[in-house]
């Protein structure tokens, strides 16, 4: 069965610095990969997805992620962090013919002024 | 476009009581999901509907949890009787017929005392 690992519980960056939130996955076949963000007392908001095509995916709010098949990774990145980016970030994976989407445990991003 | 609606937003009950949650998906979305998100963890799929039929309920604790989507639109999730370990946020999500991106509601935070 597919699975996702987010190796960092917490990521701290200074405002204006680049940020990376890491995600690795395990799946048989080609993965569908997703990033979601969760603000306090809110549901998950879709940021971006990789289905096929270009390995670099651009999403909402200036975020992007790079699909690396050899390293089975899908790290989330942003060139310049904002304080308002502070939230909980979830990576998720599912197989193309399997409706079961598996989420990582989440990474809490804190951007300090 | 209106998002996924859920109610209530918060619910506090005592163990062994019953509780029900309601979800109205995005208009036109054939697929509806219920997830359980325990504090500090990623969401875990409980049940998936396509129109009014169940696609996957393998992780639903059927001795106490039930869900229905009678007219293929809105859905209810019920817990009867509740246990302390059911304290969590219950998230509803929906997606179009070819499910790639799931869109989440704000969730219902359940506290079982």
GROMACS .gro file of C-alpha atoms in nm:
model
  226
    1UNK     CA    1   0.000   0.000   0.000
    2UNK     CA    2   0.111   0.354  -0.063
    3UNK     CA    3   0.262   0.562   0.217
    4UNK     CA    4   0.407   0.904   0.280
    5UNK     CA    5   0.677   1.023   0.517
    6UNK     CA    6   0.734   1.378   0.630
    7UNK     CA    7   1.061   1.349   0.820
    8UNK     CA    8   1.041   1.685   0.995
    9UNK     CA    9   0.775   1.761   1.253
   10UNK     CA   10   0.875   2.126   1.259
   11UNK     CA   11   1.049   2.364   1.019
   12UNK     CA   12   1.153   2.712   1.126
   13UNK     CA   13   1.266   2.980   0.880
   14UNK     CA   14   1.313   3.353   0.884
   15UNK     CA   15   1.088   3.573   0.675
   16UNK     CA   16   1.236   3.633   0.332
   17UNK     CA   17   1.446   3.317   0.338
   18UNK     CA   18   1.375   3.017   0.115
   19UNK     CA   19   1.182   2.730   0.270
   20UNK     CA   20   1.170   2.358   0.204
   21UNK     CA   21   0.926   2.108   0.353
   22UNK     CA   22   1.030   1.751   0.281
   23UNK     CA   23   0.818   1.459   0.165
   24UNK     CA   24   0.908   1.108   0.053
   25UNK     CA   25   0.665   0.846  -0.068
   26UNK     CA   26   0.629   0.477  -0.136
   27UNK     CA   27   0.393   0.354  -0.402
   28UNK     CA   28   0.373   0.081  -0.662
   29UNK     CA   29   0.361   0.236  -1.004
   30UNK     CA   30   0.335   0.604  -1.086
   31UNK     CA   31   0.220   0.826  -0.801
   32UNK     CA   32  -0.025   1.109  -0.781
   33UNK     CA   33   0.126   1.353  -0.530
   34UNK     CA   34  -0.034   1.642  -0.347
   35UNK     CA   35   0.045   1.916  -0.098
   36UNK     CA   36  -0.218   2.064   0.130
   37UNK     CA   37  -0.195   2.340   0.392
   38UNK     CA   38  -0.400   2.362   0.710
   39UNK     CA   39  -0.446   2.681   0.907
   40UNK     CA   40  -0.577   2.672   1.267
   41UNK     CA   41  -0.940   2.562   1.290
   42UNK     CA   42  -0.962   2.530   0.915
   43UNK     CA   43  -0.987   2.239   0.675
   44UNK     CA   44  -0.712   2.141   0.437
   45UNK     CA   45  -0.651   2.374   0.144
   46UNK     CA   46  -0.511   2.236  -0.182
   47UNK     CA   47  -0.175   2.385  -0.281
   48UNK     CA   48  -0.051   2.184  -0.576
   49UNK     CA   49  -0.033   1.840  -0.732
   50UNK     CA   50   0.183   1.626  -0.956
   51UNK     CA   51   0.005   1.386  -1.189
   52UNK     CA   52   0.231   1.368  -1.491
   53UNK     CA   53   0.453   1.589  -1.704
   54UNK     CA   54   0.702   1.850  -1.587
   55UNK     CA   55   0.872   1.750  -1.263
   56UNK     CA   56   0.852   2.105  -1.128
   57UNK     CA   57   0.499   2.191  -1.028
   58UNK     CA   58   0.387   2.543  -0.943
   59UNK     CA   59   0.095   2.600  -0.710
   60UNK     CA   60  -0.089   2.854  -0.501
   61UNK     CA   61   0.068   3.137  -0.298
   62UNK     CA   62   0.407   3.107  -0.472
   63UNK     CA   63   0.471   2.749  -0.364
   64UNK     CA   64   0.627   2.490  -0.590
   65UNK     CA   65   0.730   2.128  -0.557
   66UNK     CA   66   0.971   1.906  -0.744
   67UNK     CA   67   0.892   1.545  -0.823
   68UNK     CA   68   1.206   1.331  -0.805
   69UNK     CA   69   1.135   0.976  -0.910
   70UNK     CA   70   1.479   0.836  -0.831
   71UNK     CA   71   1.467   0.972  -0.477
   72UNK     CA   72   1.089   0.913  -0.440
   73UNK     CA   73   1.055   1.266  -0.310
   74UNK     CA   74   0.818   1.556  -0.358
   75UNK     CA   75   0.959   1.843  -0.152
   76UNK     CA   76   0.763   2.165  -0.117
   77UNK     CA   77   0.953   2.489  -0.172
   78UNK     CA   78   0.911   2.862  -0.174
   79UNK     CA   79   1.186   3.111  -0.266
   80UNK     CA   80   1.091   3.372  -0.005
   81UNK     CA   81   0.888   3.281   0.305
   82UNK     CA   82   0.619   3.502   0.453
   83UNK     CA   83   0.502   3.509   0.814
   84UNK     CA   84   0.155   3.424   0.681
   85UNK     CA   85   0.291   3.095   0.545
   86UNK     CA   86   0.308   2.965   0.903
   87UNK     CA   87   0.075   2.664   0.909
   88UNK     CA   88   0.061   2.286   0.903
   89UNK     CA   89   0.159   2.127   0.572
   90UNK     CA   90   0.054   1.781   0.458
   91UNK     CA   91   0.191   1.573   0.175
   92UNK     CA   92  -0.035   1.304   0.027
   93UNK     CA   93  -0.003   1.026  -0.228
   94UNK     CA   94  -0.232   0.794  -0.410
   95UNK     CA   95  -0.201   0.544  -0.690
   96UNK     CA   96  -0.378   0.627  -1.019
   97UNK     CA   97  -0.627   0.342  -0.993
   98UNK     CA   98  -0.669   0.351  -0.617
   99UNK     CA   99  -0.895   0.606  -0.456
  100UNK     CA  100  -0.727   0.574  -0.116
  101UNK     CA  101  -0.519   0.886  -0.057
  102UNK     CA  102  -0.261   0.854   0.219
  103UNK     CA  103  -0.147   1.160   0.410
  104UNK     CA  104   0.177   1.222   0.594
  105UNK     CA  105   0.173   1.321   0.959
  106UNK     CA  106   0.226   1.686   0.873
  107UNK     CA  107   0.504   1.941   0.915
  108UNK     CA  108   0.449   2.257   1.113
  109UNK     CA  109   0.611   2.551   0.938
  110UNK     CA  110   0.689   2.860   1.144
  111UNK     CA  111   0.812   3.171   0.968
  112UNK     CA  112   0.958   3.430   1.204
  113UNK     CA  113   0.972   3.803   1.126
  114UNK     CA  114  -1.801   2.852  -0.631
  115UNK     CA  115  -1.917   2.750  -0.285
  116UNK     CA  116  -1.688   2.514  -0.098
  117UNK     CA  117  -1.759   2.202   0.103
  118UNK     CA  118  -1.992   2.280   0.393
  119UNK     CA  119  -1.989   2.097   0.724
  120UNK     CA  120  -2.187   2.128   1.044
  121UNK     CA  121  -2.161   2.154   1.331
  122UNK     CA  122  -1.812   2.304   1.361
  123UNK     CA  123  -1.770   2.189   1.719
  124UNK     CA  124  -1.936   1.920   1.928
  125UNK     CA  125  -1.876   1.807   2.285
  126UNK     CA  126  -2.042   1.489   2.408
  127UNK     CA  127  -1.994   1.233   2.681
  128UNK     CA  128  -1.878   0.882   2.606
  129UNK     CA  129  -2.150   0.639   2.504
  130UNK     CA  130  -2.358   0.922   2.358
  131UNK     CA  131  -2.441   0.946   1.988
  132UNK     CA  132  -2.342   1.220   1.747
  133UNK     CA  133  -2.400   1.301   1.382
  134UNK     CA  134  -2.212   1.521   1.139
  135UNK     CA  135  -2.339   1.666   0.813
  136UNK     CA  136  -2.157   1.746   0.491
  137UNK     CA  137  -2.266   1.917   0.171
  138UNK     CA  138  -2.007   1.876  -0.108
  139UNK     CA  139  -1.922   2.113  -0.389
  140UNK     CA  140  -2.204   2.117  -0.643
  141UNK     CA  141  -2.154   1.857  -0.913
  142UNK     CA  142  -1.888   1.659  -0.730
  143UNK     CA  143  -1.973   1.291  -0.756
  144UNK     CA  144  -1.724   1.166  -0.499
  145UNK     CA  145  -1.746   1.239  -0.126
  146UNK     CA  146  -1.501   1.139   0.146
  147UNK     CA  147  -1.507   1.136   0.525
  148UNK     CA  148  -1.173   1.155   0.705
  149UNK     CA  149  -1.077   1.136   1.072
  150UNK     CA  150  -0.788   1.357   1.182
  151UNK     CA  151  -0.655   1.285   1.528
  152UNK     CA  152  -0.443   1.558   1.685
  153UNK     CA  153  -0.086   1.541   1.558
  154UNK     CA  154  -0.167   1.306   1.271
  155UNK     CA  155  -0.262   1.334   0.908
  156UNK     CA  156  -0.619   1.266   0.796
  157UNK     CA  157  -0.724   0.902   0.770
  158UNK     CA  158  -0.992   0.798   0.523
  159UNK     CA  159  -1.303   0.652   0.685
  160UNK     CA  160  -1.536   0.612   0.390
  161UNK     CA  161  -1.566   0.714   0.026
  162UNK     CA  162  -1.888   0.749  -0.173
  163UNK     CA  163  -1.931   0.779  -0.546
  164UNK     CA  164  -2.276   0.925  -0.602
  165UNK     CA  165  -2.483   0.733  -0.344
  166UNK     CA  166  -2.276   0.415  -0.347
  167UNK     CA  167  -1.992   0.320  -0.112
  168UNK     CA  168  -1.656   0.279  -0.288
  169UNK     CA  169  -1.434   0.216   0.013
  170UNK     CA  170  -1.525   0.174   0.380
  171UNK     CA  171  -1.242  -0.059   0.477
  172UNK     CA  172  -1.118   0.172   0.754
  173UNK     CA  173  -1.459   0.258   0.898
  174UNK     CA  174  -1.518   0.106   1.246
  175UNK     CA  175  -1.852  -0.037   1.148
  176UNK     CA  176  -1.948  -0.145   1.498
  177UNK     CA  177  -1.999   0.220   1.593
  178UNK     CA  178  -1.962   0.436   1.282
  179UNK     CA  179  -2.210   0.463   0.998
  180UNK     CA  180  -2.247   0.696   0.702
  181UNK     CA  181  -2.496   0.753   0.429
  182UNK     CA  182  -2.538   0.961   0.116
  183UNK     CA  183  -2.893   0.873   0.021
  184UNK     CA  184  -2.954   1.113  -0.267
  185UNK     CA  185  -2.597   1.128  -0.389
  186UNK     CA  186  -2.547   1.483  -0.266
  187UNK     CA  187  -2.510   1.558   0.105
  188UNK     CA  188  -2.396   1.302   0.358
  189UNK     CA  189  -2.414   1.226   0.728
  190UNK     CA  190  -2.161   1.046   0.944
  191UNK     CA  191  -2.284   0.900   1.274
  192UNK     CA  192  -2.103   0.762   1.577
  193UNK     CA  193  -2.304   0.549   1.819
  194UNK     CA  194  -2.190   0.504   2.091
  195UNK     CA  195  -1.891   0.739   2.108
  196UNK     CA  196  -1.566   0.647   2.281
  197UNK     CA  197  -1.296   0.873   2.421
  198UNK     CA  198  -1.063   0.779   2.134
  199UNK     CA  199  -1.313   0.919   1.882
  200UNK     CA  200  -1.208   1.271   1.982
  201UNK     CA  201  -1.078   1.415   1.655
  202UNK     CA  202  -1.158   1.648   1.370
  203UNK     CA  203  -1.388   1.492   1.113
  204UNK     CA  204  -1.321   1.624   0.767
  205UNK     CA  205  -1.543   1.594   0.464
  206UNK     CA  206  -1.398   1.630   0.115
  207UNK     CA  207  -1.536   1.607  -0.238
  208UNK     CA  208  -1.393   1.566  -0.585
  209UNK     CA  209  -1.516   1.542  -0.943
  210UNK     CA  210  -1.594   1.204  -1.100
  211UNK     CA  211  -1.233   1.153  -1.206
  212UNK     CA  212  -1.085   1.214  -0.864
  213UNK     CA  213  -0.753   1.392  -0.866
  214UNK     CA  214  -0.787   1.685  -0.634
  215UNK     CA  215  -0.997   1.658  -0.320
  216UNK     CA  216  -1.146   1.974  -0.173
  217UNK     CA  217  -1.196   1.981   0.202
  218UNK     CA  218  -1.453   2.139   0.428
  219UNK     CA  219  -1.362   2.318   0.754
  220UNK     CA  220  -1.416   2.006   0.964
  221UNK     CA  221  -1.608   1.922   1.280
  222UNK     CA  222  -1.406   1.908   1.599
  223UNK     CA  223  -1.546   1.636   1.825
  224UNK     CA  224  -1.453   1.614   2.191
  225UNK     CA  225  -1.567   1.306   2.380
  226UNK     CA  226  -1.552   1.343   2.760
   0.00000   0.00000   0.00000
